[in-house]
PDB file of C-alpha atoms in Angstrom:
ATOM      1  CA  GLN A 157     -15.181  10.728  -9.136  1.00 84.00           C
ATOM      2  CA  VAL A 158     -12.730   9.764  -6.496  1.00 86.00           C
ATOM      3  CA  GLN A 159     -10.952   6.722  -7.473  1.00 95.00           C
ATOM      4  CA  LEU A 160      -7.600   4.803  -6.540  1.00 97.00           C
ATOM      5  CA  VAL A 161      -6.267   2.192  -8.939  1.00 97.00           C
ATOM      6  CA  GLU A 162      -3.563  -0.264  -8.197  1.00 98.00           C
ATOM      7  CA  SER A 163      -1.407  -1.620 -10.639  1.00 98.00           C
ATOM      8  CA  GLY A 164       1.858  -3.638 -11.010  1.00 98.00           C
ATOM      9  CA  GLY A 165       0.795  -6.988  -9.615  1.00 98.00           C
ATOM     10  CA  GLY A 166       1.693 -10.274 -11.081  1.00 98.00           C
ATOM     11  CA  LEU A 167       3.591 -13.667 -10.783  1.00 98.00           C
ATOM     12  CA  VAL A 168       7.100 -13.566  -9.587  1.00 98.00           C
ATOM     13  CA  GLN A 169       9.517 -16.292  -8.381  1.00 98.00           C
ATOM     14  CA  PRO A 170      10.483 -16.195  -4.669  1.00 98.00           C
ATOM     15  CA  GLY A 171      13.431 -13.713  -4.193  1.00 98.00           C
ATOM     16  CA  GLY A 172      12.065 -11.503  -7.007  1.00 98.00           C
ATOM     17  CA  SER A 173      10.728  -8.025  -6.958  1.00 98.00           C
ATOM     18  CA  LEU A 174       7.689  -6.049  -7.984  1.00 98.00           C
ATOM     19  CA  ARG A 175       6.567  -2.445  -7.740  1.00 98.00           C
ATOM     20  CA  LEU A 176       2.969  -1.610  -7.150  1.00 98.00           C
ATOM     21  CA  SER A 177       1.398   1.698  -7.943  1.00 98.00           C
ATOM     22  CA  CYS A 178      -1.507   3.396  -6.468  1.00 98.00           C
ATOM     23  CA  ALA A 179      -2.807   6.106  -8.519  1.00 97.00           C
ATOM     24  CA  ALA A 180      -5.482   8.624  -7.555  1.00 95.00           C
ATOM     25  CA  SER A 181      -8.099  10.279  -9.727  1.00 92.00           C
ATOM     26  CA  GLY A 182     -10.640  12.746  -8.757  1.00 91.00           C
ATOM     27  CA  PHE A 183      -8.741  14.225  -5.933  1.00 90.00           C
ATOM     28  CA  THR A 184      -5.035  14.888  -5.011  1.00 92.00           C
ATOM     29  CA  LEU A 185      -3.194  12.849  -2.845  1.00 91.00           C
ATOM     30  CA  ASP A 186      -1.094  15.845  -1.457  1.00 91.00           C
ATOM     31  CA  TYR A 187      -3.279  15.753   2.023  1.00 92.00           C
ATOM     32  CA  TYR A 188      -3.771  12.152   2.310  1.00 95.00           C
ATOM     33  CA  ALA A 189      -2.038   9.579   4.064  1.00 96.00           C
ATOM     34  CA  ILE A 190      -1.939   6.200   2.176  1.00 97.00           C
ATOM     35  CA  GLY A 191      -1.887   2.731   3.503  1.00 97.00           C
ATOM     36  CA  TRP A 192      -1.084  -0.511   1.579  1.00 98.00           C
ATOM     37  CA  PHE A 193      -3.101  -3.558   2.824  1.00 98.00           C
ATOM     38  CA  ARG A 194      -3.138  -7.126   1.787  1.00 98.00           C
ATOM     39  CA  GLN A 195      -5.611 -10.067   2.030  1.00 98.00           C
ATOM     40  CA  ALA A 196      -4.545 -13.592   1.297  1.00 97.00           C
ATOM     41  CA  PRO A 197      -7.341 -16.451   0.903  1.00 92.00           C
ATOM     42  CA  GLY A 198      -8.752 -17.521   4.157  1.00 94.00           C
ATOM     43  CA  LYS A 199      -7.009 -14.691   6.049  1.00 96.00           C
ATOM     44  CA  GLU A 200      -7.910 -11.383   7.515  1.00 96.00           C
ATOM     45  CA  ARG A 201      -6.847  -8.290   5.882  1.00 97.00           C
ATOM     46  CA  GLU A 202      -3.656  -6.712   7.354  1.00 97.00           C
ATOM     47  CA  GLY A 203      -1.764  -3.412   6.996  1.00 97.00           C
ATOM     48  CA  VAL A 204       1.402  -3.730   5.006  1.00 98.00           C
ATOM     49  CA  SER A 205       2.748  -0.342   4.991  1.00 98.00           C
ATOM     50  CA  CYS A 206       1.846   3.499   5.330  1.00 97.00           C
ATOM     51  CA  ILE A 207       3.019   6.832   4.520  1.00 97.00           C
ATOM     52  CA  SER A 208       1.891  10.238   5.889  1.00 95.00           C
ATOM     53  CA  SER A 209       0.647  13.026   3.824  1.00 93.00           C
ATOM     54  CA  SER A 210       3.789  14.806   4.368  1.00 90.00           C
ATOM     55  CA  GLY A 211       5.962  11.918   3.327  1.00 86.00           C
ATOM     56  CA  GLY A 212       8.098  12.132   6.337  1.00 88.00           C
ATOM     57  CA  ASN A 213       6.740   9.187   8.205  1.00 95.00           C
ATOM     58  CA  THR A 214       6.365   5.587   7.113  1.00 97.00           C
ATOM     59  CA  GLY A 215       5.492   2.408   8.789  1.00 97.00           C
ATOM     60  CA  TYR A 216       5.990  -1.142   7.907  1.00 98.00           C
ATOM     61  CA  ALA A 217       4.442  -4.617   9.115  1.00 97.00           C
ATOM     62  CA  ASP A 218       7.189  -6.680  10.957  1.00 97.00           C
ATOM     63  CA  SER A 219       6.736  -9.324   8.221  1.00 97.00           C
ATOM     64  CA  VAL A 220       7.868  -6.902   5.435  1.00 98.00           C
ATOM     65  CA  LYS A 221      10.186  -4.482   7.379  1.00 98.00           C
ATOM     66  CA  GLY A 222      13.545  -4.349   5.342  1.00 97.00           C
ATOM     67  CA  ARG A 223      12.081  -5.884   2.084  1.00 98.00           C
ATOM     68  CA  PHE A 224       9.181  -3.402   1.126  1.00 98.00           C
ATOM     69  CA  THR A 225       9.640   0.331   0.750  1.00 98.00           C
ATOM     70  CA  ILE A 226       6.623   2.991   0.445  1.00 98.00           C
ATOM     71  CA  SER A 227       7.108   6.127  -1.419  1.00 97.00           C
ATOM     72  CA  ARG A 228       4.987   8.666  -2.962  1.00 96.00           C
ATOM     73  CA  ASP A 229       5.263  11.140  -5.858  1.00 95.00           C
ATOM     74  CA  ASN A 230       2.581  13.856  -5.265  1.00 91.00           C
ATOM     75  CA  ALA A 231       3.505  15.362  -8.788  1.00 94.00           C
ATOM     76  CA  LYS A 232       2.207  12.013 -10.261  1.00 96.00           C
ATOM     77  CA  ASN A 233      -0.549  11.746  -7.698  1.00 96.00           C
ATOM     78  CA  THR A 234       0.865   8.242  -7.046  1.00 97.00           C
ATOM     79  CA  VAL A 235       2.146   6.111  -4.217  1.00 97.00           C
ATOM     80  CA  TYR A 236       4.423   3.312  -4.818  1.00 98.00           C
ATOM     81  CA  LEU A 237       5.243  -0.014  -2.830  1.00 98.00           C
ATOM     82  CA  GLN A 238       8.554  -1.467  -3.803  1.00 98.00           C
ATOM     83  CA  MET A 239       8.673  -5.103  -2.842  1.00 98.00           C
ATOM     84  CA  ASN A 240      11.780  -6.831  -2.877  1.00 98.00           C
ATOM     85  CA  ARG A 241      12.918 -10.470  -1.836  1.00 98.00           C
ATOM     86  CA  LEU A 242       9.495 -11.643  -2.138  1.00 98.00           C
ATOM     87  CA  LYS A 243       8.304 -14.751  -0.331  1.00 98.00           C
ATOM     88  CA  PRO A 244       5.394 -17.215  -0.968  1.00 97.00           C
ATOM     89  CA  GLU A 245       3.757 -15.874   1.986  1.00 97.00           C
ATOM     90  CA  ASP A 246       3.670 -12.413   0.423  1.00 98.00           C
ATOM     91  CA  THR A 247       0.891 -13.936  -1.899  1.00 98.00           C
ATOM     92  CA  ALA A 248      -2.275 -11.908  -1.663  1.00 98.00           C
ATOM     93  CA  VAL A 249      -4.473  -9.091  -3.083  1.00 98.00           C
ATOM     94  CA  TYR A 250      -2.890  -5.847  -2.452  1.00 98.00           C
ATOM     95  CA  TYR A 251      -5.156  -2.862  -1.783  1.00 98.00           C
ATOM     96  CA  CYS A 252      -4.150   0.937  -1.471  1.00 98.00           C
ATOM     97  CA  ALA A 253      -6.271   3.241   0.639  1.00 97.00           C
ATOM     98  CA  ALA A 254      -6.308   6.955   1.434  1.00 96.00           C
ATOM     99  CA  VAL A 255      -7.490   8.955   4.398  1.00 95.00           C
ATOM    100  CA  GLY A 256      -7.496  12.807   4.743  1.00 90.00           C
ATOM    101  CA  LYS A 257      -8.123  13.488   8.339  1.00 85.00           C
ATOM    102  CA  PHE A 258      -4.700  12.279   9.762  1.00 86.00           C
ATOM    103  CA  PRO A 259      -2.237  14.828  10.915  1.00 86.00           C
ATOM    104  CA  ALA A 260       0.619  15.428   8.333  1.00 83.00           C
ATOM    105  CA  ARG A 261       3.194  13.258  10.004  1.00 86.00           C
ATOM    106  CA  TYR A 262       0.859  10.236  10.813  1.00 88.00           C
ATOM    107  CA  CYS A 263      -0.158   7.129   9.125  1.00 92.00           C
ATOM    108  CA  SER A 264      -2.020   3.997  10.273  1.00 92.00           C
ATOM    109  CA  HIS A 265      -2.211   0.129   9.660  1.00 92.00           C
ATOM    110  CA  TYR A 266      -5.880   0.358  10.796  1.00 93.00           C
ATOM    111  CA  GLY A 267      -8.047  -0.258   7.700  1.00 91.00           C
ATOM    112  CA  PRO A 268     -11.305   1.143   9.120  1.00 93.00           C
ATOM    113  CA  GLU A 269      -9.858   4.526   9.417  1.00 93.00           C
ATOM    114  CA  TYR A 270      -9.314   4.820   5.701  1.00 95.00           C
ATOM    115  CA  ASP A 271     -11.906   6.475   3.563  1.00 94.00           C
ATOM    116  CA  TYR A 272     -11.227   5.477   0.074  1.00 95.00           C
ATOM    117  CA  TRP A 273      -9.946   2.153  -1.288  1.00 97.00           C
ATOM    118  CA  GLY A 274      -8.876   0.681  -4.684  1.00 97.00           C
ATOM    119  CA  GLN A 275      -9.978  -2.547  -6.200  1.00 97.00           C
ATOM    120  CA  GLY A 276      -6.892  -4.404  -5.455  1.00 98.00           C
ATOM    121  CA  THR A 277      -4.058  -6.021  -7.490  1.00 98.00           C
ATOM    122  CA  GLN A 278      -2.979  -9.705  -7.091  1.00 98.00           C
ATOM    123  CA  VAL A 279       0.474 -10.507  -6.150  1.00 98.00           C
ATOM    124  CA  THR A 280       1.461 -14.434  -6.492  1.00 98.00           C
ATOM    125  CA  VAL A 281       4.883 -15.504  -5.179  1.00 98.00           C
ATOM    126  CA  SER A 282       5.524 -18.969  -6.513  1.00 97.00           C
ATOM    127  CA  SER A 283       8.213 -21.026  -8.444  1.00 96.00           C
TER     128      SER A 283
END
């Protein structure tokens, strides 16, 4: 059974940090690009970050550039999103997604291109 499971969300004060994990089961992530997306109440889902299957290319939304870092550990079949200097506007449910059809050095922030999705993890930034 193909499954993505996010973890690491929680409540953090503004300026704090969290590290989200996206663990795959039922398939190996080696040949999949991974995207992180988020959706806040009343807002559309937005792409936050992505990493190519090779790991050599990454992308970030302007709103998180310089604060968030995506990485992957294929040996652990896991992708991470390190989130620093968190702001209240980062509050959302965060989802990871995987797609296998991209070239090795490509990733995308366009959600409909992704094949597999996790159930999401809540991140709340509040004092």
